[in-house]
Amino acid sequence: MEAMAHKNLKEPIIITTYQTQCLEDYINDGGYETLKNVLTKYKPNEIIEQIKASELLGRGGAAFPTGIKWDFTAQIKADHKFVVCNADEGEPGTFKDRWILEHKSYSLIEAMSLCAYSVGGDKGYIYIRGEYTESINSIRKALKEAYDNGFLGENILKSGFSFNIELRRGDGSYVCGEETALIESIEGKRAFPRFKPPFPGIKGLWGYPTVINNVETFANIVPIIKNGADWFKNYGTEHSSGTKLYSISGSVNKSGIIEANLGVTLKELLDAAQGMKNSKTFKCALIGGASGGFVYKDELDLPLSYETLKKAGKTLGSGAVLFLSEDDNEESLLKNILTFFKHESCGKCTPCREGYPKLIAMYEAFLENKIKAEDIMKLADVMFKTSLCALGQSVRMPLETYLSRKYKKL
Amino acid sequence: MDNKIYVKVDGKLYRTAKGTNLLEFLKSVNINIPTLCYHAKLSKTAACRLCLVKTNKNNIITACTQEITENMEVITSDEEIEYLRRSVFELLVDELNTDCDTCQLDGLCELQQLAKQFDVKLHKKSNKYKQDTSSPVLTYNPNKCVKCFRCIKACDEIEGKGVLNFAYRGQDMYVVAGLESWASSECDGCGECVQVCPTAALIEKNLLNFDKVIPFEKHVTTCIFCGVGCQMDVWLKGKEILKVEGADEIPNHGSLCVKGRFGIDGLLNDDRLKTPLIKENGEFREASWDEALNLIAKKLTYIKEKYGSDAICGLSSAKCTNEENYIFQKFIRAVIGTNNIDHCARLCHASTVTGLIMSFGSGAMTNSISELEKADAILITGSNITEAHPVIATFIKKAIKNNNETTAQ
Ligand SMILES: Cc1cc2nc3c(=O)[nH]c(=O)nc-3n(C[C@H](O)[C@H](O)[C@H](O)COP(=O)(O)O)c2cc1C
Ligand code: SF4
Ligand code: SF4
Ligand code: SF4
């Protein structure tokens, strides 16, 4: 991405490029060269092998290997296959996809076309968060230019390959970012998540095989194909290759988007964000958004990669990092999180629909010392084990990472 | 080689076809798994989260969404499974107004049965949501709604109408017809939703006239409103009709239309003829069947003897069943001794009967009704099926939905 284009990301950098790109600049920079090259010189499975070799993990939160995902869909014979870009970006504290949508829109479209070529897709959708007016405008413009210049549509660059992309707007519901709910929404239905399996890669949009990837995942595709899997693996850690866009917010001096290698420590991110605001001391950070976990002082040196956080019982999720100082209060933040989930629960399944209101009542009772933390965790555990989608499952992590810390202190 | 595979359930080995739905399989071998959102006639939902089991492939899953695969081992009950099922069930009933004591369906409700199974007490609570009583035939009480999606799916998948969906989200969610209410929606009152509802959230309006459905008697009969011949269960309390359900038989497989389900209250109406009437001096008077039949026999015998058999003709009705029509023509031919027998359908159906004989060799249906579902093309002439034969219309709608190629014109 920004740093990757310069091929020398050593230290975390704050993204500062906020001027909009135009097609001419993109093309002068080698844009659409990769697509042209691939369409004329490479077989679809060669691209998939390249993505597999890069070990790119999905950036939407679940960190599923992208190459393997594409391969599933490529293997199936079907009359239609779809490629969907998940640009719903609903995770609280996450705003990195927005930057890509507004500043790397051409690369995104090129990547979706590459994906379609690799898996045999004929139609694409970009499902974009409705509130992102600027992003919608920038994608609209980029799509029009791509059509006007033969990069999209029938017989792309006279290669015989055809691919169309349509833009769909979300309408302010967090669950629409869940891939199967998003698919229902594109189909014109209410966004209730589907059960999995079957996964979208096998049976997705209108029952056809569908690759669905996060914006940031797609943004890594052109650089990988252009520079090769080995180049990509220079960045990041052994099991989390590449760089990551971290959405930094909270009580730091410089909030914004920071691009850094996967495996960067929280301390390094804090330094890049120019430290805590008003010289306050760092208390903890919430990593991964509302469905993420709290990381405390003694974990400042923990490398932020998918595998290390998983091992520590946390998640990198979307890469949102919310810094809290001594003056900030995790207790009320947690209350906020619970209220958020209650508000966003789609209502389809019992444990999430009925669990969140109860969890809030219990949490309030807990703050008044009327019940024990274990009681809350019991319910959170039932929700984790029995909810249909991750919206109902994920609350266990913020609760557990906070409450287990609180016990220790007690 | 068949495609049967082994599956181990609670240590016991079974053989079944690969890909069989786990919940359906467990039911078939009489292993009781709690569920509310599952319904044999509907697609899987996985919403209630009660049919939890463990497999050797996944820790905890819902049985209703699991296909049986090679070397699968299933545990249907252990401490954790029971704990989780019960916890989910408790969350569910916590929000409902389970006023079983004053509920018509006391003793028939699926939620109540599960509560017994889980040993969870059900209590009366205050109503949180407003009821929708706007439909002339049914009422919806969201305070008893377990949000199982069955009604929504029945309306969509069985009836092809898609009138229902949930409005709002999370705990505020409840079923809404159309944009606002049953009365203002496109609901035509077939009542398919009522029949699949596991609780008393959706019930026939008529039931509100009774305290309890139990005890009741159930009689199977044939609907007399149209030629589809739907089989139905009529629930009776003494001589009063409680409600009518579609019987799971050929041809309707459980479905009914508004006429069959809600139209037979005329049976007990005071305006209906209940005894034969004999006209004397220009006035009708009530008579017994014996008296009326004796009078008819006397007059027919008189006419036959005086003017001959051909002076009499019989005309029967499409409102009668095939069996009744058969007996009637037999009577006219064998007892009266004339071929002067006709039927109202000869006028309206003569053209189709002739056309069918010429094309297919028989002047009646050459296929079963449910086979319509598999038709590649359906030609409809001169019929408004959704009104005239609504249950047949559901099969045609299914054909169109299941198979993109099907055209009905
Ligand atoms: C409640 C919920 C919300 C989600 N929101 C988003 C989102 O806004 N953007 C996104 O890319 N993925 C989101 N996801 C994850 C997607 O379901 C899916 O895993 C992702 O789009 C896959 O893309 P990837 O493999 O490139 O990460 C969400 C998941 C859940 C359960
Ligand atoms: S977990 Fe929550 S958001 Fe997900 S399906 Fe269940 S109710 Fe809907
Ligand atoms: S009304 Fe009945 S069938 Fe419909 S969702 Fe509620 S409980 Fe289920
Ligand atoms: S379609 Fe309706 S009227 Fe006709 S037999 Fe069936 S229930 Fe009766």
Short mmCIF file of N, CA and C in Angstrom, two decimals, chain A residues 172-174 190 192-193 195-197 208 342-355 357-358 378-379 381-383 385-389 393, chain B residues 44-49 52 59-60 62 64-66 80 83-85 87-92 94-95 146-147 149 165-171 173 404:
data_model
loop_
_atom_site.label_atom_id
_atom_site.label_comp_id
_atom_site.label_asym_id
_atom_site.label_seq_id
_atom_site.Cartn_x
_atom_site.Cartn_y
_atom_site.Cartn_z
N GLY A 172 -26.50 1.15 7.28
CA GLY A 172 -26.32 1.43 8.69
C GLY A 172 -26.60 0.28 9.64
N SER A 173 -26.24 -0.92 9.25
CA SER A 173 -26.39 -2.04 10.18
C SER A 173 -25.06 -2.79 10.25
N TYR A 174 -24.58 -2.98 11.47
CA TYR A 174 -23.28 -3.62 11.67
C TYR A 174 -23.25 -5.03 11.11
N ARG A 190 -33.64 -8.95 3.92
CA ARG A 190 -33.18 -8.44 5.20
C ARG A 190 -31.90 -9.18 5.59
N PHE A 192 -30.17 -11.07 7.54
CA PHE A 192 -30.00 -12.09 8.58
C PHE A 192 -28.83 -12.98 8.16
N PRO A 193 -27.86 -13.23 9.04
CA PRO A 193 -26.78 -14.14 8.66
C PRO A 193 -27.32 -15.54 8.35
N PHE A 195 -26.54 -19.74 8.13
CA PHE A 195 -25.65 -20.68 8.83
C PHE A 195 -24.56 -21.14 7.87
N LYS A 196 -23.40 -21.49 8.45
CA LYS A 196 -22.27 -21.97 7.64
C LYS A 196 -21.77 -23.28 8.25
N PRO A 197 -21.33 -24.27 7.50
CA PRO A 197 -21.41 -24.36 6.04
C PRO A 197 -22.87 -24.47 5.57
N TYR A 208 -24.75 -19.20 -5.81
CA TYR A 208 -23.56 -19.44 -6.63
C TYR A 208 -22.28 -19.23 -5.81
N LYS A 342 -26.05 -4.99 21.60
CA LYS A 342 -27.49 -5.17 21.81
C LYS A 342 -28.25 -4.46 20.68
N HIS A 343 -27.79 -3.26 20.38
CA HIS A 343 -28.44 -2.48 19.35
C HIS A 343 -28.29 -3.12 17.97
N GLU A 344 -27.15 -3.76 17.74
CA GLU A 344 -26.87 -4.30 16.41
C GLU A 344 -27.28 -5.76 16.24
N SER A 345 -27.61 -6.44 17.32
CA SER A 345 -28.05 -7.84 17.21
C SER A 345 -29.20 -7.91 16.22
N CYS A 346 -29.05 -8.77 15.22
CA CYS A 346 -30.09 -8.80 14.18
C CYS A 346 -31.36 -9.43 14.71
N GLY A 347 -31.24 -10.23 15.77
CA GLY A 347 -32.42 -10.84 16.37
C GLY A 347 -32.73 -12.23 15.87
N LYS A 348 -31.92 -12.74 14.95
CA LYS A 348 -32.26 -14.05 14.39
C LYS A 348 -32.14 -15.17 15.42
N CYS A 349 -31.05 -15.19 16.15
CA CYS A 349 -30.86 -16.35 17.03
C CYS A 349 -31.04 -15.99 18.50
N THR A 350 -31.54 -16.97 19.25
CA THR A 350 -31.92 -16.74 20.63
C THR A 350 -30.80 -16.20 21.52
N PRO A 351 -29.62 -16.85 21.55
CA PRO A 351 -28.64 -16.42 22.55
C PRO A 351 -28.19 -14.97 22.40
N CYS A 352 -28.07 -14.50 21.17
CA CYS A 352 -27.61 -13.13 20.96
C CYS A 352 -28.75 -12.16 21.19
N ARG A 353 -29.92 -12.45 20.64
CA ARG A 353 -31.07 -11.56 20.78
C ARG A 353 -31.45 -11.36 22.24
N GLU A 354 -31.55 -12.47 22.97
CA GLU A 354 -31.98 -12.39 24.36
C GLU A 354 -30.80 -12.22 25.30
N GLY A 355 -29.60 -12.59 24.83
CA GLY A 355 -28.43 -12.55 25.70
C GLY A 355 -27.94 -11.15 26.00
N PRO A 357 -29.40 -8.06 26.10
CA PRO A 357 -30.13 -7.27 27.10
C PRO A 357 -29.86 -7.80 28.52
N LYS A 358 -29.81 -9.11 28.63
CA LYS A 358 -29.58 -9.71 29.95
C LYS A 358 -28.16 -9.41 30.42
N LYS A 378 -20.33 -16.62 32.58
CA LYS A 378 -21.13 -17.82 32.28
C LYS A 378 -22.06 -17.56 31.10
N LEU A 379 -22.75 -16.42 31.16
CA LEU A 379 -23.67 -16.08 30.07
C LEU A 379 -22.90 -15.80 28.79
N ASP A 381 -20.20 -17.01 27.91
CA ASP A 381 -19.71 -18.28 27.40
C ASP A 381 -20.82 -19.03 26.65
N VAL A 382 -22.02 -19.01 27.18
CA VAL A 382 -23.16 -19.63 26.49
C VAL A 382 -23.36 -18.95 25.14
N MET A 383 -23.29 -17.62 25.14
CA MET A 383 -23.47 -16.88 23.89
C MET A 383 -22.36 -17.21 22.89
N LYS A 385 -20.68 -19.98 22.69
CA LYS A 385 -20.77 -21.35 22.18
C LYS A 385 -22.02 -21.61 21.34
N THR A 386 -23.05 -20.79 21.51
CA THR A 386 -24.31 -21.15 20.85
C THR A 386 -24.82 -20.15 19.83
N SER A 387 -24.24 -18.96 19.74
CA SER A 387 -24.76 -17.97 18.79
C SER A 387 -24.48 -18.37 17.35
N LEU A 388 -25.35 -17.92 16.48
CA LEU A 388 -25.23 -18.28 15.07
C LEU A 388 -24.05 -17.60 14.39
N CYS A 389 -23.85 -16.32 14.65
CA CYS A 389 -22.75 -15.64 13.98
C CYS A 389 -21.85 -14.96 15.00
N GLN A 393 -21.16 -14.16 19.29
CA GLN A 393 -20.07 -14.93 19.91
C GLN A 393 -18.98 -14.04 20.49
N LYS B 44 -34.03 -24.99 6.38
CA LYS B 44 -33.45 -24.91 7.72
C LYS B 44 -33.15 -23.44 8.08
N THR B 45 -33.26 -23.15 9.36
CA THR B 45 -33.11 -21.77 9.80
C THR B 45 -31.95 -21.59 10.78
N ALA B 46 -31.83 -22.52 11.72
CA ALA B 46 -30.76 -22.46 12.73
C ALA B 46 -30.89 -21.24 13.63
N ALA B 47 -32.11 -20.86 13.94
CA ALA B 47 -32.32 -19.65 14.74
C ALA B 47 -32.51 -19.93 16.22
N CYS B 48 -33.20 -21.02 16.57
CA CYS B 48 -33.54 -21.19 17.99
C CYS B 48 -32.34 -21.67 18.80
N ARG B 49 -31.39 -22.32 18.16
CA ARG B 49 -30.15 -22.80 18.79
C ARG B 49 -30.41 -23.81 19.90
N LEU B 52 -28.60 -28.46 19.80
CA LEU B 52 -27.16 -28.55 19.90
C LEU B 52 -26.71 -30.00 20.12
N ASN B 59 -16.92 -29.18 17.63
CA ASN B 59 -17.31 -29.29 19.03
C ASN B 59 -18.81 -29.21 19.19
N ILE B 60 -19.37 -28.01 19.16
CA ILE B 60 -20.81 -27.89 19.35
C ILE B 60 -21.43 -27.31 18.08
N THR B 62 -25.34 -27.08 15.58
CA THR B 62 -26.77 -27.33 15.55
C THR B 62 -27.01 -28.51 14.60
N CYS B 64 -29.59 -29.39 13.05
CA CYS B 64 -30.45 -29.11 11.90
C CYS B 64 -29.65 -28.62 10.69
N THR B 65 -28.41 -28.17 10.91
CA THR B 65 -27.64 -27.64 9.78
C THR B 65 -26.50 -28.58 9.38
N GLN B 66 -26.48 -29.76 9.98
CA GLN B 66 -25.34 -30.65 9.77
C GLN B 66 -25.71 -31.81 8.86
N GLU B 80 -22.48 -30.75 29.22
CA GLU B 80 -22.35 -29.44 28.59
C GLU B 80 -23.49 -29.17 27.61
N TYR B 83 -26.61 -28.41 29.49
CA TYR B 83 -26.49 -27.10 30.12
C TYR B 83 -26.72 -25.98 29.10
N LEU B 84 -26.09 -26.12 27.92
CA LEU B 84 -26.20 -25.07 26.91
C LEU B 84 -27.63 -24.98 26.37
N ARG B 85 -28.23 -26.14 26.08
CA ARG B 85 -29.61 -26.13 25.58
C ARG B 85 -30.54 -25.46 26.59
N SER B 87 -29.76 -23.39 28.96
CA SER B 87 -29.45 -21.95 29.09
C SER B 87 -30.10 -21.16 27.97
N VAL B 88 -30.00 -21.67 26.75
CA VAL B 88 -30.60 -20.98 25.61
C VAL B 88 -32.12 -20.94 25.79
N PHE B 89 -32.68 -22.06 26.23
CA PHE B 89 -34.13 -22.11 26.41
C PHE B 89 -34.59 -21.11 27.46
N GLU B 90 -33.82 -21.01 28.53
CA GLU B 90 -34.18 -20.06 29.59
C GLU B 90 -34.13 -18.63 29.08
N LEU B 91 -33.12 -18.34 28.27
CA LEU B 91 -33.04 -16.99 27.68
C LEU B 91 -34.28 -16.72 26.85
N LEU B 92 -34.72 -17.73 26.12
CA LEU B 92 -35.86 -17.57 25.23
C LEU B 92 -37.15 -17.29 26.01
N ASP B 94 -37.59 -16.29 29.00
CA ASP B 94 -37.50 -15.15 29.89
C ASP B 94 -38.30 -13.94 29.40
N GLU B 95 -38.31 -13.78 28.08
CA GLU B 95 -38.92 -12.57 27.51
C GLU B 95 -40.37 -12.78 27.12
N VAL B 146 -41.84 -17.03 19.57
CA VAL B 146 -40.47 -17.49 19.85
C VAL B 146 -39.51 -17.16 18.70
N LYS B 147 -39.99 -16.38 17.75
CA LYS B 147 -39.15 -15.92 16.63
C LYS B 147 -38.46 -17.07 15.90
N PHE B 149 -39.24 -18.15 12.82
CA PHE B 149 -39.26 -17.94 11.37
C PHE B 149 -40.22 -18.88 10.63
N ASN B 165 -42.59 -10.89 7.42
CA ASN B 165 -41.17 -10.84 7.79
C ASN B 165 -41.08 -10.22 9.17
N PHE B 166 -39.87 -10.22 9.70
CA PHE B 166 -39.67 -9.55 10.98
C PHE B 166 -39.46 -8.06 10.74
N ALA B 167 -39.96 -7.28 11.67
CA ALA B 167 -39.66 -5.85 11.66
C ALA B 167 -38.78 -5.56 12.86
N TYR B 168 -37.98 -4.53 12.77
CA TYR B 168 -37.04 -4.14 13.83
C TYR B 168 -36.02 -5.26 14.08
N ARG B 169 -35.13 -5.03 15.04
CA ARG B 169 -34.10 -6.06 15.24
C ARG B 169 -33.86 -6.29 16.72
N GLY B 170 -32.98 -7.24 17.00
CA GLY B 170 -32.69 -7.59 18.38
C GLY B 170 -33.98 -7.98 19.09
N GLN B 171 -34.04 -7.57 20.34
CA GLN B 171 -35.20 -7.95 21.14
C GLN B 171 -36.48 -7.22 20.71
N MET B 173 -37.65 -7.17 17.83
CA MET B 173 -38.13 -7.79 16.60
C MET B 173 -39.45 -8.54 16.79
N ASN B 404 -35.96 -22.31 -12.80
CA ASN B 404 -35.98 -21.04 -13.53
C ASN B 404 -36.64 -21.16 -14.89
#
